[in-house]
Short mmCIF file of C-alpha atoms and ligand atoms in Angstrom, two decimals:
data_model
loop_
_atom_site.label_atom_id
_atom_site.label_comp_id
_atom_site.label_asym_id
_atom_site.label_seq_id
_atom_site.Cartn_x
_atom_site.Cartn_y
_atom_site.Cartn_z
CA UNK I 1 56.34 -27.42 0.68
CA UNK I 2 53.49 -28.10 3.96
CA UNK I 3 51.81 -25.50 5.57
CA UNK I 4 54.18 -25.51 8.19
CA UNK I 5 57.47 -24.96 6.27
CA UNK I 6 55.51 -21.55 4.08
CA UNK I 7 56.99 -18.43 5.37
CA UNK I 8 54.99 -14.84 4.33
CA UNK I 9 58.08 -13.09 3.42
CA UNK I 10 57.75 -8.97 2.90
CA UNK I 11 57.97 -9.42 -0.35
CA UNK I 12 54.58 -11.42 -0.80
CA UNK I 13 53.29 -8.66 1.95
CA UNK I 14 53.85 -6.14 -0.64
CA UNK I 15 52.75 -8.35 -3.60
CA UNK I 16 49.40 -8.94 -1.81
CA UNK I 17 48.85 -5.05 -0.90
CA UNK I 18 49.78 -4.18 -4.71
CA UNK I 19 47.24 -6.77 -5.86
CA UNK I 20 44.27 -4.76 -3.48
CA UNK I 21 45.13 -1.14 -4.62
CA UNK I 22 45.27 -2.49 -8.72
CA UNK I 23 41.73 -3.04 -7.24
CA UNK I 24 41.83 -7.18 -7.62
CA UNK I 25 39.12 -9.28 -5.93
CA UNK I 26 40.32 -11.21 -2.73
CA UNK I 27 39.22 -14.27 -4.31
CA UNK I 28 41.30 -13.50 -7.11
CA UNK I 29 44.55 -12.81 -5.12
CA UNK I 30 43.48 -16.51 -3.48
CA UNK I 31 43.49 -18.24 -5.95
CA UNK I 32 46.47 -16.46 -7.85
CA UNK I 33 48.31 -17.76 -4.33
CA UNK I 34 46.91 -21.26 -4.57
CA UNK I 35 47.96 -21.90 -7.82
CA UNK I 36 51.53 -21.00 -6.80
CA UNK I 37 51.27 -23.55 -4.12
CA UNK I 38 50.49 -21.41 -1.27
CA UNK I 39 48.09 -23.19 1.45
CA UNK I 40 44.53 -21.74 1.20
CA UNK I 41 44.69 -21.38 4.93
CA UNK I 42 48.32 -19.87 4.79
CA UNK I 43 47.37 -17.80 2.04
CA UNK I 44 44.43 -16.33 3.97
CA UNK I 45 45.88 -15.43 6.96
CA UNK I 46 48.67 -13.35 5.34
CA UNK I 47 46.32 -11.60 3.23
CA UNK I 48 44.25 -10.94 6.09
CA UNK I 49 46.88 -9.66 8.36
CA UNK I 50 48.59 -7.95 5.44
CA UNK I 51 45.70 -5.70 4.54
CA UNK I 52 44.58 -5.31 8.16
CA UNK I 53 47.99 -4.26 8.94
CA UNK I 54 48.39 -1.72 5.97
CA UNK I 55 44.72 -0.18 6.92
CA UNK I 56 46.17 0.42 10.13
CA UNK I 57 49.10 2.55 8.47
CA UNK I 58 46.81 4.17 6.35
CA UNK I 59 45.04 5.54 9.22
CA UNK I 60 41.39 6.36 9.65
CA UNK I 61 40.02 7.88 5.99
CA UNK I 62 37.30 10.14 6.06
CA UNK I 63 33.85 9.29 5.55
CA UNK I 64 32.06 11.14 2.57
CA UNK I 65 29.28 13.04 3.80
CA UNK I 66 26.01 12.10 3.03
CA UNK I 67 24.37 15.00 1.66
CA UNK I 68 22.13 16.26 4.37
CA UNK I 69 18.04 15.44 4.34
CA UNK I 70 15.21 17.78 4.18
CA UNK I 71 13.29 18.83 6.96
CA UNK I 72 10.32 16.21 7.53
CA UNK I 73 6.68 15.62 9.08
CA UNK I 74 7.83 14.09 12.54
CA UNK I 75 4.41 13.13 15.39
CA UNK I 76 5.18 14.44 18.30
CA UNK I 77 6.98 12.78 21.42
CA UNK I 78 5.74 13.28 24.53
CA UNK I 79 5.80 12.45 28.31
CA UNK I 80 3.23 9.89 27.19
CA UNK I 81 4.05 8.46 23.85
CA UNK I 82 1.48 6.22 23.36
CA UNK I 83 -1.33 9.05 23.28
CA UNK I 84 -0.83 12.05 20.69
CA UNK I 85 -2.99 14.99 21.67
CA UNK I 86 -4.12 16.48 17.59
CA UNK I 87 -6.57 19.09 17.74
CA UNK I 88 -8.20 18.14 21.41
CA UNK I 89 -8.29 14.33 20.04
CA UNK I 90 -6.77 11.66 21.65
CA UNK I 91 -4.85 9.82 19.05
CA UNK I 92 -2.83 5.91 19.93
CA UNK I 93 0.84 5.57 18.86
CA UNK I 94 0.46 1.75 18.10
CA UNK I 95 3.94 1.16 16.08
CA UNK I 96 7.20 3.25 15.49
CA UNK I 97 10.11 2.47 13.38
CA UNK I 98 13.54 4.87 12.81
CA UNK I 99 14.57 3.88 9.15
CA UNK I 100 12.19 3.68 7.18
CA UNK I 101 10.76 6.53 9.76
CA UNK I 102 7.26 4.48 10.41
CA UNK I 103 4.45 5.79 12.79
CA UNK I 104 1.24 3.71 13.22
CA UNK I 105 -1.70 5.48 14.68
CA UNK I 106 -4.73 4.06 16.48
CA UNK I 107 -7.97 6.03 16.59
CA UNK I 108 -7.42 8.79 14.25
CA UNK I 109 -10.73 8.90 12.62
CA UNK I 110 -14.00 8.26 14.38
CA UNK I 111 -16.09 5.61 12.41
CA UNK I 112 -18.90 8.47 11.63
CA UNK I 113 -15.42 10.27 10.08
CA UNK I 114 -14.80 7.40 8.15
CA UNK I 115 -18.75 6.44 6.94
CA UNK I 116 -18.56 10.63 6.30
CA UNK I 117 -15.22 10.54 4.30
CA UNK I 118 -16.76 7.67 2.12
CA UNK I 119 -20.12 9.06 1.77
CA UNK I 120 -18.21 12.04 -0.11
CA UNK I 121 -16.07 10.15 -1.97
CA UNK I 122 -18.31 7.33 -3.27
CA UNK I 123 -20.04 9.14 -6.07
CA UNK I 124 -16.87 10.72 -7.61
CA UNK I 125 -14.69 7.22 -7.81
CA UNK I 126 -12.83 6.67 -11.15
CA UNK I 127 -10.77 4.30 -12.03
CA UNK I 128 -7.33 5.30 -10.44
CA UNK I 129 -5.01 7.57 -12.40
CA UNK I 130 -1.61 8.45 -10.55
CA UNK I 131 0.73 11.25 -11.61
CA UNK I 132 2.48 10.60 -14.66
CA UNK I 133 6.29 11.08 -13.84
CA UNK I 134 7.23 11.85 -17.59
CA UNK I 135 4.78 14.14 -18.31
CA UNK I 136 3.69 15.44 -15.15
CA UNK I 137 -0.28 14.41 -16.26
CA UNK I 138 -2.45 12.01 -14.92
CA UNK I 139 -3.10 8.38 -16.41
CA UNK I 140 -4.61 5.41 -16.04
CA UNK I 141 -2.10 2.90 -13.70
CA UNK I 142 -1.70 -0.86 -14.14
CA UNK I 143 -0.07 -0.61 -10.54
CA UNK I 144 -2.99 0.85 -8.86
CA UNK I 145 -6.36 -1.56 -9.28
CA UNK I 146 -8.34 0.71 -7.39
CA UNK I 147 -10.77 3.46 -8.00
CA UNK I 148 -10.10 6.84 -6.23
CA UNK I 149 -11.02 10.40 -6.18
CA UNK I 150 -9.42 13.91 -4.74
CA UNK I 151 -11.09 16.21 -2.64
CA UNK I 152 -9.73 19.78 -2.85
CA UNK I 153 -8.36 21.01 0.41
CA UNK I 154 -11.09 22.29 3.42
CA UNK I 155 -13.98 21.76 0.44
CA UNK I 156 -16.02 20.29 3.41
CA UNK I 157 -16.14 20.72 7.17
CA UNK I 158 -15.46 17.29 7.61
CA UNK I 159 -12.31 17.58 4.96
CA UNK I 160 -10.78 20.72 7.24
CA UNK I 161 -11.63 19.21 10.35
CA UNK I 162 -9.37 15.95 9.92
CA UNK I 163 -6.62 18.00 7.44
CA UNK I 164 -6.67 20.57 10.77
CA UNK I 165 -6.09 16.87 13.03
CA UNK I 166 -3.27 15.80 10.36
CA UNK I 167 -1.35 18.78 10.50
CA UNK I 168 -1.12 19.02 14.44
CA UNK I 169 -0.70 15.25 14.57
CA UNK I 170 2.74 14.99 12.22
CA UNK I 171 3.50 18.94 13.26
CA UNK I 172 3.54 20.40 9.51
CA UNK I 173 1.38 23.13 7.56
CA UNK I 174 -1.97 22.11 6.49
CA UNK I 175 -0.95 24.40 3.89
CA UNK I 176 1.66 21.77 2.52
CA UNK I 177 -0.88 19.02 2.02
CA UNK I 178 -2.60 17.75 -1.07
CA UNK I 179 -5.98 17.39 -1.10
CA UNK I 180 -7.07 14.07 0.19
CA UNK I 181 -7.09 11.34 -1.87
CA UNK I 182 -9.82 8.15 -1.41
CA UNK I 183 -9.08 4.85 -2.45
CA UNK I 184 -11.08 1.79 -3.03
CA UNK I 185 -10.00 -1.94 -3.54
CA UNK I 186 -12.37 -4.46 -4.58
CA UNK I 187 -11.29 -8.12 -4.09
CA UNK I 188 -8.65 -8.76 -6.47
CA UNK I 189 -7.18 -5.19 -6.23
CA UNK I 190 -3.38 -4.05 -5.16
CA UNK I 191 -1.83 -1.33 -5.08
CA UNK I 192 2.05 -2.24 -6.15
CA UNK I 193 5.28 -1.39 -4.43
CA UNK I 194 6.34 2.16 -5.07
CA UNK I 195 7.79 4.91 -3.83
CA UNK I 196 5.50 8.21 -3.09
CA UNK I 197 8.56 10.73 -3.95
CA UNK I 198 8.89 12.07 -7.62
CA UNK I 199 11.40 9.93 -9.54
CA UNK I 200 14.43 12.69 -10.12
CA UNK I 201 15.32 11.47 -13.06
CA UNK I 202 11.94 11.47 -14.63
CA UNK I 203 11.35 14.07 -17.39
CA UNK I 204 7.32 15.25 -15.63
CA UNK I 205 9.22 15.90 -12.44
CA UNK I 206 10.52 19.47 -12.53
CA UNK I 207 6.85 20.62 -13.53
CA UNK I 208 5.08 18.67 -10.59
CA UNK I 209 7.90 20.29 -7.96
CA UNK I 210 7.16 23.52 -9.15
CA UNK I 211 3.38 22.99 -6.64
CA UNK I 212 4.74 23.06 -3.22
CA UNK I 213 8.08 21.06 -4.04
CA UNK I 214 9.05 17.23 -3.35
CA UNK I 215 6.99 14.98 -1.08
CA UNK I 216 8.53 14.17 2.36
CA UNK I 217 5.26 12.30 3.91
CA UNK I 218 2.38 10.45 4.04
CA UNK I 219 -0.88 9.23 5.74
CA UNK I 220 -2.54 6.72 4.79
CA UNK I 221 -5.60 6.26 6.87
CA UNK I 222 -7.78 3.13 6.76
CA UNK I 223 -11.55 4.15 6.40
CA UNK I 224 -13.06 0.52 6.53
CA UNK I 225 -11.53 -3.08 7.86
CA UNK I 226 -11.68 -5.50 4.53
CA UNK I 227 -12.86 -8.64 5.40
CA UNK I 228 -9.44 -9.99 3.82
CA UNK I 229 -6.37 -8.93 2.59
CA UNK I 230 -5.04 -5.35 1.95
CA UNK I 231 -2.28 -4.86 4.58
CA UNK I 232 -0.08 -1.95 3.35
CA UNK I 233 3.26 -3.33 3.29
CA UNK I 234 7.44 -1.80 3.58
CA UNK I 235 9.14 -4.28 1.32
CA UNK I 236 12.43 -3.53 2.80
CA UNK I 237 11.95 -4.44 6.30
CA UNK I 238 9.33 -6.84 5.98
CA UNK I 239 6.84 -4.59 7.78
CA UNK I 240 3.23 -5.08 7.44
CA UNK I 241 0.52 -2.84 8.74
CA UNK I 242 -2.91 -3.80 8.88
CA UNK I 243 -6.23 -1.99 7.43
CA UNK I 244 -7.94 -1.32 10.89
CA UNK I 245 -11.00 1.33 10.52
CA UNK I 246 -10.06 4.70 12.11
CA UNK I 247 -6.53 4.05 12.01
CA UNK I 248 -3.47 5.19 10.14
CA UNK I 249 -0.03 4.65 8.95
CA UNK I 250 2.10 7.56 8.60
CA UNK I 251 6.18 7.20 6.88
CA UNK I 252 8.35 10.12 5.81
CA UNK I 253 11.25 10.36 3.73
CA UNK I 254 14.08 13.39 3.90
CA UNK I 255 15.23 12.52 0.13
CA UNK I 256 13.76 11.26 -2.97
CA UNK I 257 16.04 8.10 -2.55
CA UNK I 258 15.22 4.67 -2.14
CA UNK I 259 17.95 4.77 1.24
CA UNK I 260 15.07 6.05 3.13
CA UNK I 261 13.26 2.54 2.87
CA UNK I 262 10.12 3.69 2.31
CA UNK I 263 9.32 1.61 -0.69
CA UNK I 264 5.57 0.19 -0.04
CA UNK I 265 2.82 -1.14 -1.26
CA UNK I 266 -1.18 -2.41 -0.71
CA UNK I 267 -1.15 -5.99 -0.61
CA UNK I 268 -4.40 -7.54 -2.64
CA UNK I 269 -8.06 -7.81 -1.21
CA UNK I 270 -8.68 -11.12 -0.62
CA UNK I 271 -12.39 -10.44 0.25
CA UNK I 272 -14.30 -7.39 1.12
CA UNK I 273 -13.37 -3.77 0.09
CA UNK I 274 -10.63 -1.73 1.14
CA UNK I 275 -11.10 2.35 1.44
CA UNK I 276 -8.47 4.76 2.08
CA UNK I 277 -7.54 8.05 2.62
CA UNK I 278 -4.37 9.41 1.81
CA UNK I 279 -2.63 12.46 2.72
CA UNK I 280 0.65 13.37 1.05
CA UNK I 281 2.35 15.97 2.53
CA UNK I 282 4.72 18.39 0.64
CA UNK I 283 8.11 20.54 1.16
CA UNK I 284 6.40 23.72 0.56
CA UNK I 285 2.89 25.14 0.21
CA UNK I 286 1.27 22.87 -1.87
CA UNK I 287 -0.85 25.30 -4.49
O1 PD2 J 1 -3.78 1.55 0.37
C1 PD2 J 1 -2.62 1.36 0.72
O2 PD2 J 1 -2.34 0.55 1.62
C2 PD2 J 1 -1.56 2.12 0.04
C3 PD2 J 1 -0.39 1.48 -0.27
C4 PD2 J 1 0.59 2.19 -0.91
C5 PD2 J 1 -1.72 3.44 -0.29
C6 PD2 J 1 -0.67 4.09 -0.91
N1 PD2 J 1 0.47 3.50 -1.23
C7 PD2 J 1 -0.74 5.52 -1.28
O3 PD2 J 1 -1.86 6.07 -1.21
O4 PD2 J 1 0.30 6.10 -1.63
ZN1 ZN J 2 2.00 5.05 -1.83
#
């Protein structure tokens, strides 16, 4: 039998739509065909019309919701979107992205803010601990070479004077921010892709909600340029923002779900150090 002489009768029509609601792979039903002696492109074309034509009967299904987000830190757009106006200063929109939501800011912090911010921090660095999802402690984090510190909210003037600038700039309470955190990479250190959410599933994670609720944001502002290195990178899209003093990348995710593309990470210092500050915003009032 050629090509030309194979005729798709109904019955194979209803063979081939019995094979895709048993839940069989195309390639399956393919080869199944072949091996009768169908033509591969025969066979192909009446499976694709078949099913095309039996979607068509079935009519448009509906689309399962997607349960909706949280409410989230969002900068403000205005007549002119490349200047933010946060607390009388005059802040750059440099980058934006929809999904993952992405803002990169030019100018935040003055470079006496910055010197300040690490002035402060400097004599309180540790070797960096992060929040331990299964016990909701602290530990010591093979992902995070760095040294870093907290500062408790408004414990300075400086410290309420940018945390005042970060809450007009992404439009959310102050009073839902953690204290700042400061972050230093010597050469050689990285900071691994992660998300900043809690893990759901993790067993610490219902304690650590219970101050101010799930994160839906953060800042992370670059106090220094390193000489090398350190870009703080999105993974998923291939996005790669560089450490430039003063300025700042901001990201926020509506659900503690990987859809919202905000997995990330601080690329190694190749040479230099790298300081940041980072301000994670929270749901609720963060106590
Ligand atoms: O320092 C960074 O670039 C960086 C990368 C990933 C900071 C954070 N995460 C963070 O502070 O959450
Ligand atoms: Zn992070």
């Amino acid at each position: 039998m050629t090509a030309a002489t194979q005729i798709v009768t109904e019955d194979l029509r209803l063979w081939i739509v019995a094979q895709a609601e048993a839940g069989c792979r195309p390639d399956d039903v393919l080869a199944a065909m072949k091996t009768s002696g169908w033509d591969e492109d025969v066979a192909l074309e009446a499976m694709e019309e078949t099913l095309r034509q039996r979607l068509d009967e079935l009519g448009p299904r509906p689309v399962k919701p997607l349960l909706p987000g949280s409410p989230v830190p969002e900068p403000p757009r205005g007549s002119s979107p490349e200047v933010v106006l946060a607390d009388g200063h005059r802040v750059r929109v440099l980058t934006t992205l929809r999904l993952p939501r992405v803002v990169v800011f030019g100018g935040l912090l003055t470079d006496a803010e910055c010197a300040g911010l690490m002035a402060l921090a400097a004599p309180r660095l540790l070797r960096s601990e992060t929040v331990d999802n299964s016990t909701g402690g602290s530990e010591v984090n093979a992902a995070r070479t760095s040294d870093g510190m907290f500062f408790e909210r408004g414990e300075a003037p400086l410290i309420q004077a940018i945390e005042q600038r970060i809450a007009e700039l992404v439009r959310w309470p102050l009073e839902n921010g953690e204290g700042l955190q400061v972050l230093r990479y010597r050469p050689g250190a990285e900071y691994k892709p992660h998300h900043d959410y809690f893990d759901p599933a993790h067993a610490g994670t219902a304690n650590i909600l219970q101050r101010g609720g799930q994160r839906v944001g953060t800042l992370v502002m670059y106090l220094n340029t390193p000489e090398g290195g350190g870009a703080t990178t999105f993974p998923d899209v291939g996005l790669e923002v560089a450490p430039v003093r003063g300025n700042a990348v901001f990201f926020s995710y509506d659900r503690a779900h990987a859809s919202t593309k905000t997995l990330h990470g601080g690329a190694p210092v190749t040479a230099g150090e790298k300081w940041v500050a980072t301000k994670w915003l929270r749901e609720g009032v963060f106590t």
